[in-house]
mmCIF file of C-alpha atoms and ligand atoms in Angstrom:
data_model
loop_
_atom_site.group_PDB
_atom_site.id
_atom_site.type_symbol
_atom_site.label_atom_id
_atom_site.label_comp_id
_atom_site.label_asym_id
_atom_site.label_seq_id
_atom_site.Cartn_x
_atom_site.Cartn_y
_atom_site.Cartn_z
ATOM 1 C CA UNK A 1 338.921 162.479 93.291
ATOM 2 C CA UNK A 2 338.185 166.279 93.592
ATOM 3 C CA UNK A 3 335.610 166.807 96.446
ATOM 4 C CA UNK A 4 333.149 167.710 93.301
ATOM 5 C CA UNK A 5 333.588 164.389 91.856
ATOM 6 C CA UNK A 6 333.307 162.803 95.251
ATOM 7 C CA UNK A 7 329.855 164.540 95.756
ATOM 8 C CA UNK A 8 328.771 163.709 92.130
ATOM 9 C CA UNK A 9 329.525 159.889 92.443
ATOM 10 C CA UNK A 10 327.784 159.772 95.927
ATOM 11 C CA UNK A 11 324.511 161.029 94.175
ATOM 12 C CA UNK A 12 324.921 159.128 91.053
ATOM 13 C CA UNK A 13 325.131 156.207 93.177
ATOM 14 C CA UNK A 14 322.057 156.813 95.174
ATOM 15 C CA UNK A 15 319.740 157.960 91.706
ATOM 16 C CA UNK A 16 317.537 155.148 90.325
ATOM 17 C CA UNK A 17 318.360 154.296 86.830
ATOM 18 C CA UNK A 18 316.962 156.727 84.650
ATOM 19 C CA UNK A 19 316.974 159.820 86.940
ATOM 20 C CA UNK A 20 318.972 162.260 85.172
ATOM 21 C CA UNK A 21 320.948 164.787 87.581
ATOM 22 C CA UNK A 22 321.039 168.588 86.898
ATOM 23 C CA UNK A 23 324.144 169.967 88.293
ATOM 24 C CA UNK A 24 323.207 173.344 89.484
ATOM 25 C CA UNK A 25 325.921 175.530 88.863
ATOM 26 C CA UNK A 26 325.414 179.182 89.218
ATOM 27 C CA UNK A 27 327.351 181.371 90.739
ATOM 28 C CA UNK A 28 330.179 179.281 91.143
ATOM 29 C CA UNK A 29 332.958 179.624 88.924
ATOM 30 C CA UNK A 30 333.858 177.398 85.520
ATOM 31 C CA UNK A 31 337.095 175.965 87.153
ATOM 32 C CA UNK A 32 334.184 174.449 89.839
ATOM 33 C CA UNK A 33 331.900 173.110 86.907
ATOM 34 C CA UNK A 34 335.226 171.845 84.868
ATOM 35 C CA UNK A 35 335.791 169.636 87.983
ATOM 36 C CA UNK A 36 331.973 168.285 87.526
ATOM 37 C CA UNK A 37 332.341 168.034 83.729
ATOM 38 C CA UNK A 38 335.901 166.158 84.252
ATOM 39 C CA UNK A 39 333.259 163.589 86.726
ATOM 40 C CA UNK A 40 331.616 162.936 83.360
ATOM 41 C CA UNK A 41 328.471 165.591 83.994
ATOM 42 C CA UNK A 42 326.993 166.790 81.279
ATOM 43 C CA UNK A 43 324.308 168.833 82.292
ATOM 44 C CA UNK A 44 324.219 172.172 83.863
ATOM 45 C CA UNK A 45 321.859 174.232 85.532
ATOM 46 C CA UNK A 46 321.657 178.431 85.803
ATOM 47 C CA UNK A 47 319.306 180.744 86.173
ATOM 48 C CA UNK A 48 320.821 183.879 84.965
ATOM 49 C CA UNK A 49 320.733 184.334 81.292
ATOM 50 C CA UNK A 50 323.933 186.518 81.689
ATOM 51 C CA UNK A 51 325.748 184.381 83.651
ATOM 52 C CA UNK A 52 324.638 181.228 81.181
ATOM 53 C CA UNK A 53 325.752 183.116 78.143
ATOM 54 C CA UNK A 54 329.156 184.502 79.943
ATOM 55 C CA UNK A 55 329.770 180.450 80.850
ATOM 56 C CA UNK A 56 328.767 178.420 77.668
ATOM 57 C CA UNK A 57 331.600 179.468 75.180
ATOM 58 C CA UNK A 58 334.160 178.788 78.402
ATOM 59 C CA UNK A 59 332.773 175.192 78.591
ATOM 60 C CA UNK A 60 333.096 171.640 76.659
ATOM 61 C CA UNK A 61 330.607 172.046 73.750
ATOM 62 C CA UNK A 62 328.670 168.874 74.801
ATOM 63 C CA UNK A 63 327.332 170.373 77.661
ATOM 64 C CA UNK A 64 323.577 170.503 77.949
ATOM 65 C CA UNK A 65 322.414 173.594 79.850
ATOM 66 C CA UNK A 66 319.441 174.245 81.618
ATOM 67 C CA UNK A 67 317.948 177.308 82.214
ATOM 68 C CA UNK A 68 315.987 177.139 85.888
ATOM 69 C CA UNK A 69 315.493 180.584 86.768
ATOM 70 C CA UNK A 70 312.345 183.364 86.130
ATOM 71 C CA UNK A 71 312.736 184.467 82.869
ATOM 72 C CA UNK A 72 312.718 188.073 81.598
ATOM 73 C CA UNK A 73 311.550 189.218 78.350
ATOM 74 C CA UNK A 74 314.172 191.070 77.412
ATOM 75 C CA UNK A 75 316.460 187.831 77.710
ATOM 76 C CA UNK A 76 314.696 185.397 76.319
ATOM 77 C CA UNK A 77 317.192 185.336 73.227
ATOM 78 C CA UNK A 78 319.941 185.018 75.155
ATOM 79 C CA UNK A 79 318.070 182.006 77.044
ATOM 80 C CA UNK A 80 317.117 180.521 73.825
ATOM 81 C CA UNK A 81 320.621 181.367 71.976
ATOM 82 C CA UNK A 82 322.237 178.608 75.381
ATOM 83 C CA UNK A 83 320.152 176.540 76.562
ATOM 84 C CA UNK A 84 318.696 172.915 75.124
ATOM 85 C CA UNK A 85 316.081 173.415 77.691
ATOM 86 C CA UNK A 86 314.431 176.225 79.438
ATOM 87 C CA UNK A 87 312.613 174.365 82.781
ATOM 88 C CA UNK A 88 310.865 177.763 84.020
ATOM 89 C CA UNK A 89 308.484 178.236 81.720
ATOM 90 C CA UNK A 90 305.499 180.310 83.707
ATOM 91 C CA UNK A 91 303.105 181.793 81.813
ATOM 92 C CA UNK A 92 301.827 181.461 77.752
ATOM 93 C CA UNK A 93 303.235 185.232 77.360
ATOM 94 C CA UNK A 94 307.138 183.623 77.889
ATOM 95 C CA UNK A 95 306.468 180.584 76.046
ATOM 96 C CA UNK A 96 305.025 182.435 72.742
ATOM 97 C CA UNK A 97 308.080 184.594 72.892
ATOM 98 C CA UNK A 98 310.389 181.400 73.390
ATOM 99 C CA UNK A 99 308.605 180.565 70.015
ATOM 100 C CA UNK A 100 309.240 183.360 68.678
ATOM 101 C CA UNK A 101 313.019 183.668 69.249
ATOM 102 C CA UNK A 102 313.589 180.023 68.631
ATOM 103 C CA UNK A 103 312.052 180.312 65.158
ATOM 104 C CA UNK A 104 314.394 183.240 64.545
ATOM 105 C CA UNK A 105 317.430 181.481 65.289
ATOM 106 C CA UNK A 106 316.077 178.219 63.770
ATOM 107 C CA UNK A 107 316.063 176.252 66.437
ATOM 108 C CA UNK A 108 314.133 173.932 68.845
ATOM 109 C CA UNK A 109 313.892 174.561 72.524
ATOM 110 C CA UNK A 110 312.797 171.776 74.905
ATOM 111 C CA UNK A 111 310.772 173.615 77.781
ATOM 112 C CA UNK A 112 309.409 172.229 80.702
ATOM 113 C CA UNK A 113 306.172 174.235 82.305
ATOM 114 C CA UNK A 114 306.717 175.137 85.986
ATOM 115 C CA UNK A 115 304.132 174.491 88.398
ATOM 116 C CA UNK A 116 303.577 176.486 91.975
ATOM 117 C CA UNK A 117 302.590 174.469 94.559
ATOM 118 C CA UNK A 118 305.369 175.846 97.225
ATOM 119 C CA UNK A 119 303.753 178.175 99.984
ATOM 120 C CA UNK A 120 305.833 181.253 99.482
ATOM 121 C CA UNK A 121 304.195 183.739 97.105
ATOM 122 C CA UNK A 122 307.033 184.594 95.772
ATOM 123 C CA UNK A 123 307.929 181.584 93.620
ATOM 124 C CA UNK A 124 306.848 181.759 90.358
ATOM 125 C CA UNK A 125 304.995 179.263 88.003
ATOM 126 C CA UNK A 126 301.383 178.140 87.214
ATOM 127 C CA UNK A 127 298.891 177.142 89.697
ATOM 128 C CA UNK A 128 297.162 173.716 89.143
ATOM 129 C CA UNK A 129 293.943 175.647 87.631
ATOM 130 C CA UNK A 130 295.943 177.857 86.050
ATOM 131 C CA UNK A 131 297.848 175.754 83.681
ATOM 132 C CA UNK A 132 294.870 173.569 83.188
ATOM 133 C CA UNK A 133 292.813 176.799 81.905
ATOM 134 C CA UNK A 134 295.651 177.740 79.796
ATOM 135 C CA UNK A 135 296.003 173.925 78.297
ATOM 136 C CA UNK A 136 292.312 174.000 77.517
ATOM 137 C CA UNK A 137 291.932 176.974 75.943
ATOM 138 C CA UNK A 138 295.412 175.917 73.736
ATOM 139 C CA UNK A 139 297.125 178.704 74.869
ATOM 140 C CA UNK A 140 300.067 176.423 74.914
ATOM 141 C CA UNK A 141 300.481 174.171 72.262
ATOM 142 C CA UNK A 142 301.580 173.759 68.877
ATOM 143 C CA UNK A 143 303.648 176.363 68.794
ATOM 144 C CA UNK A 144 306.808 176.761 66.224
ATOM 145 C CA UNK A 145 310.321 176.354 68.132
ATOM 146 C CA UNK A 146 309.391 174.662 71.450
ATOM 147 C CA UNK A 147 308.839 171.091 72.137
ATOM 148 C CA UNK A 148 307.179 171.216 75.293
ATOM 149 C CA UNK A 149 308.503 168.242 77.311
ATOM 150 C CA UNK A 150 307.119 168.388 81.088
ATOM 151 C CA UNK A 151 306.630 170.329 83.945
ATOM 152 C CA UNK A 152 308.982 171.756 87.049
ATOM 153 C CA UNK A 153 307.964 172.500 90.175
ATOM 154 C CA UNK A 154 309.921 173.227 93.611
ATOM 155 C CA UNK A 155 308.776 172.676 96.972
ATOM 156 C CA UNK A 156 307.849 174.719 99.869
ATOM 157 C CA UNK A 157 311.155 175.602 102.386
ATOM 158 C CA UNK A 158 310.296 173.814 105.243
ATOM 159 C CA UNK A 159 312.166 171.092 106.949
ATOM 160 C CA UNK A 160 308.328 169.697 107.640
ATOM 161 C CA UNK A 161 308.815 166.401 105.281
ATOM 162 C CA UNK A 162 305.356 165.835 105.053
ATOM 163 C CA UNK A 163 304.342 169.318 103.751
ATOM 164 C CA UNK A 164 307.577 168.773 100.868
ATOM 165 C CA UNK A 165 305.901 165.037 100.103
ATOM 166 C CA UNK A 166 302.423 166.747 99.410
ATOM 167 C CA UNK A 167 303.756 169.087 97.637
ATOM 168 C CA UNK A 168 305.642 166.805 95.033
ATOM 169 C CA UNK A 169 302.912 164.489 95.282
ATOM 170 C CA UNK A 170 300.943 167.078 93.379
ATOM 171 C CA UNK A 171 302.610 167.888 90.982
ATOM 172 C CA UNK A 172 303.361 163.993 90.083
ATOM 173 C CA UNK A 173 299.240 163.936 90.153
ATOM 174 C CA UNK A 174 299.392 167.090 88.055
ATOM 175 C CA UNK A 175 302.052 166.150 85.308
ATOM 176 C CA UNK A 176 299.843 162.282 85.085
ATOM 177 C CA UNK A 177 296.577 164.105 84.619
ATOM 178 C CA UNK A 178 298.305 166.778 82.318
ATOM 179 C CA UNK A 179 300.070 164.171 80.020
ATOM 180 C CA UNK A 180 296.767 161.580 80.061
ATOM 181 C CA UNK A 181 294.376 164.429 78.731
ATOM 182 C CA UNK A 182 296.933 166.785 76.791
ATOM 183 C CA UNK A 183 299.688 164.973 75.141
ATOM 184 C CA UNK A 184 298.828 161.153 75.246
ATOM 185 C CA UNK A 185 300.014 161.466 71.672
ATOM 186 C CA UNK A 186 303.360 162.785 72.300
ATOM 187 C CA UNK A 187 305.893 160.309 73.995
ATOM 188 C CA UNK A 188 308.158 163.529 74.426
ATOM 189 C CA UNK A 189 305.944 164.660 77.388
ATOM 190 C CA UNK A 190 308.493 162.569 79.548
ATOM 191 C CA UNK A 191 310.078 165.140 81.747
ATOM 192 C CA UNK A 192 309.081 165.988 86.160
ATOM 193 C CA UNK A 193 311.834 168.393 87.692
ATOM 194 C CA UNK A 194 312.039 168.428 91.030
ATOM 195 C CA UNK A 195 313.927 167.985 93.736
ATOM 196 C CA UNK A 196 317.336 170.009 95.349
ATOM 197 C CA UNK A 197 319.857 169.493 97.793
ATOM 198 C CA UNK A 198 317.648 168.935 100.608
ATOM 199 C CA UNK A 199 314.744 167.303 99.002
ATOM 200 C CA UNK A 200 315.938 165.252 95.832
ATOM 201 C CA UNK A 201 315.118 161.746 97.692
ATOM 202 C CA UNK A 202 311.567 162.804 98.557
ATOM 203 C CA UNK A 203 310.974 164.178 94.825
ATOM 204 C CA UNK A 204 312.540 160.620 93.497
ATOM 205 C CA UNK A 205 310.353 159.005 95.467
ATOM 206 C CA UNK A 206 307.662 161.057 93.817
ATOM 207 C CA UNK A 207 308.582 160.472 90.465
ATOM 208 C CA UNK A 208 310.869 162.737 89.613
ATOM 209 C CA UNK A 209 313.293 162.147 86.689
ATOM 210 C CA UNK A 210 315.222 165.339 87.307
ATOM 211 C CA UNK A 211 316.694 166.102 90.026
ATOM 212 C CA UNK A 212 318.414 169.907 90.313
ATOM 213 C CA UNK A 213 321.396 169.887 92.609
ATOM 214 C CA UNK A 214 323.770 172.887 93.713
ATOM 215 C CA UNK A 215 324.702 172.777 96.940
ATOM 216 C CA UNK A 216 325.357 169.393 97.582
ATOM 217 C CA UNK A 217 327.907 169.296 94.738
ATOM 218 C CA UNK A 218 329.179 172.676 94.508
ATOM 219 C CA UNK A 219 328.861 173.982 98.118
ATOM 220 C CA UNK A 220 327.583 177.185 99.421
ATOM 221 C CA UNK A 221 326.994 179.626 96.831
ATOM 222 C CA UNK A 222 328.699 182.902 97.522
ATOM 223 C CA UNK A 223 326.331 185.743 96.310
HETATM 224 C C1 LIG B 1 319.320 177.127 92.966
HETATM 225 C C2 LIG B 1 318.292 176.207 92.454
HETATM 226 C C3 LIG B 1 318.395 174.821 92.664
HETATM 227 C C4 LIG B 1 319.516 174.161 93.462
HETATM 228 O O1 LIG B 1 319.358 174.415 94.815
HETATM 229 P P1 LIG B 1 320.334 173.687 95.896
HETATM 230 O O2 LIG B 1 319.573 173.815 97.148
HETATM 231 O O3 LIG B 1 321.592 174.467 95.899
HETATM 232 O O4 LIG B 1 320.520 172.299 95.463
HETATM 233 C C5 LIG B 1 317.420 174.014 92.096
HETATM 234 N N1 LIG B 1 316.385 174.514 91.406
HETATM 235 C C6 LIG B 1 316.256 175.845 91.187
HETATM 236 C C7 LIG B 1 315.108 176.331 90.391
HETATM 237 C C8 LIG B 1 317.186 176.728 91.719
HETATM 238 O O5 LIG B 1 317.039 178.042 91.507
#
């Protein structure tokens, strides 16, 4: 076993049945993410729409990808053209244009809704009030192209454990109140994100049912 594979199966084994595992990939190279793909993953996570559409014709055409990163308007197609979900979905303007391009190329996008609840300012996402304003006032819904299937959220960086099991505890509060009052009707709504390399047992504990991991499978990214 490649150390990949090695670092794959120890997760796999410690994931409670049902917990799907993202294998963040970005920036490291395909012959890295063959090795995972060769472990039997199947899903990928990037957060670069370049670097997404530069990888996806080199790789197996099963591969689910996930796009985790702030989106830009002016790459939305290329997001759309890749991915079978979009996770970072962070305000109504993105997600009408997801429509928009989806409908063009005739397809459906899953998309989860990304929630801040992380101290930094400079993570992006909804705040709690903010995505329940936009909810209520339908900013959100039935639109063409997207099926919207969650929400995503990441956690302060802090090696306080308490802070990070506040945080996810949130956003599991959050995505329950969010699915009771706004899609009780639609089973789809079935998707919490979170949880990385040095938090994915907290966020399972929390709920999660996808967990992104680079680091811990990959290594150090080299930027
Ligand atoms: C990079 C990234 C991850 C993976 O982080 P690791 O600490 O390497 O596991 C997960 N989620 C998002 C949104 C990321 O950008």
């Amino acid at each position: 076993m490649t150390p990949i594979a090695q670092h794959i199966a120890a997760i796999k084994a410690q994931l409670p049945a049902g917990v799907e595992l993202v294998a963040v990939s970005k920036f490291h190279p395909v012959e890295a993410l063959m090795e995972a793909y060769d472990a039997g993953q199947r899903i990928f996570g990037e957060n670069r729409a370049q670097e997404l559409a530069s990888k996806a014709p080199q790789m197996p055409a099963d591969v689910q990808w996930h796009f985790i990163g702030h989106l830009q308007t002016n790459k939305v197609r290329l997001a759309v053209q890749h991915a079978t979900m979009i996770q970072s979905v962070d305000s109504a303007r993105l997600l009408a244009l997801i429509s928009k391009e989806a409908v063009k190329l005739g397809r459906t996008v899953d998309v989860l809704l990304q929630l801040h609840v992380a101290q930094e300012e400079a993570k992006t996402g909804f705040s709690v009030e903010e995505l329940l304003a936009a909810l209520t006032v339908e900013e959100l819904q039935g639109l063409p192209g997207v099926r919207i299937r969650g929400m995503m959220a990441m956690a302060s960086l802090t090696d306080d454990r308490q802070q990070i099991a506040r945080e996810f505890a949130l956003v599991k509060s959050t995505f329950d109140l969010v699915r009771e009052e706004f899609f009780a009707d639609e089973p789809t709504f079935d998707t919490l994100s979170m949880g990385m390399s040095d938090d994915w047992p907290i966020a399972v504990e929390h709920g999660s049912t996808h967990v992104r991991i680079g680091t811990a499978i990959f290594g150090p990214r080299q930027y």
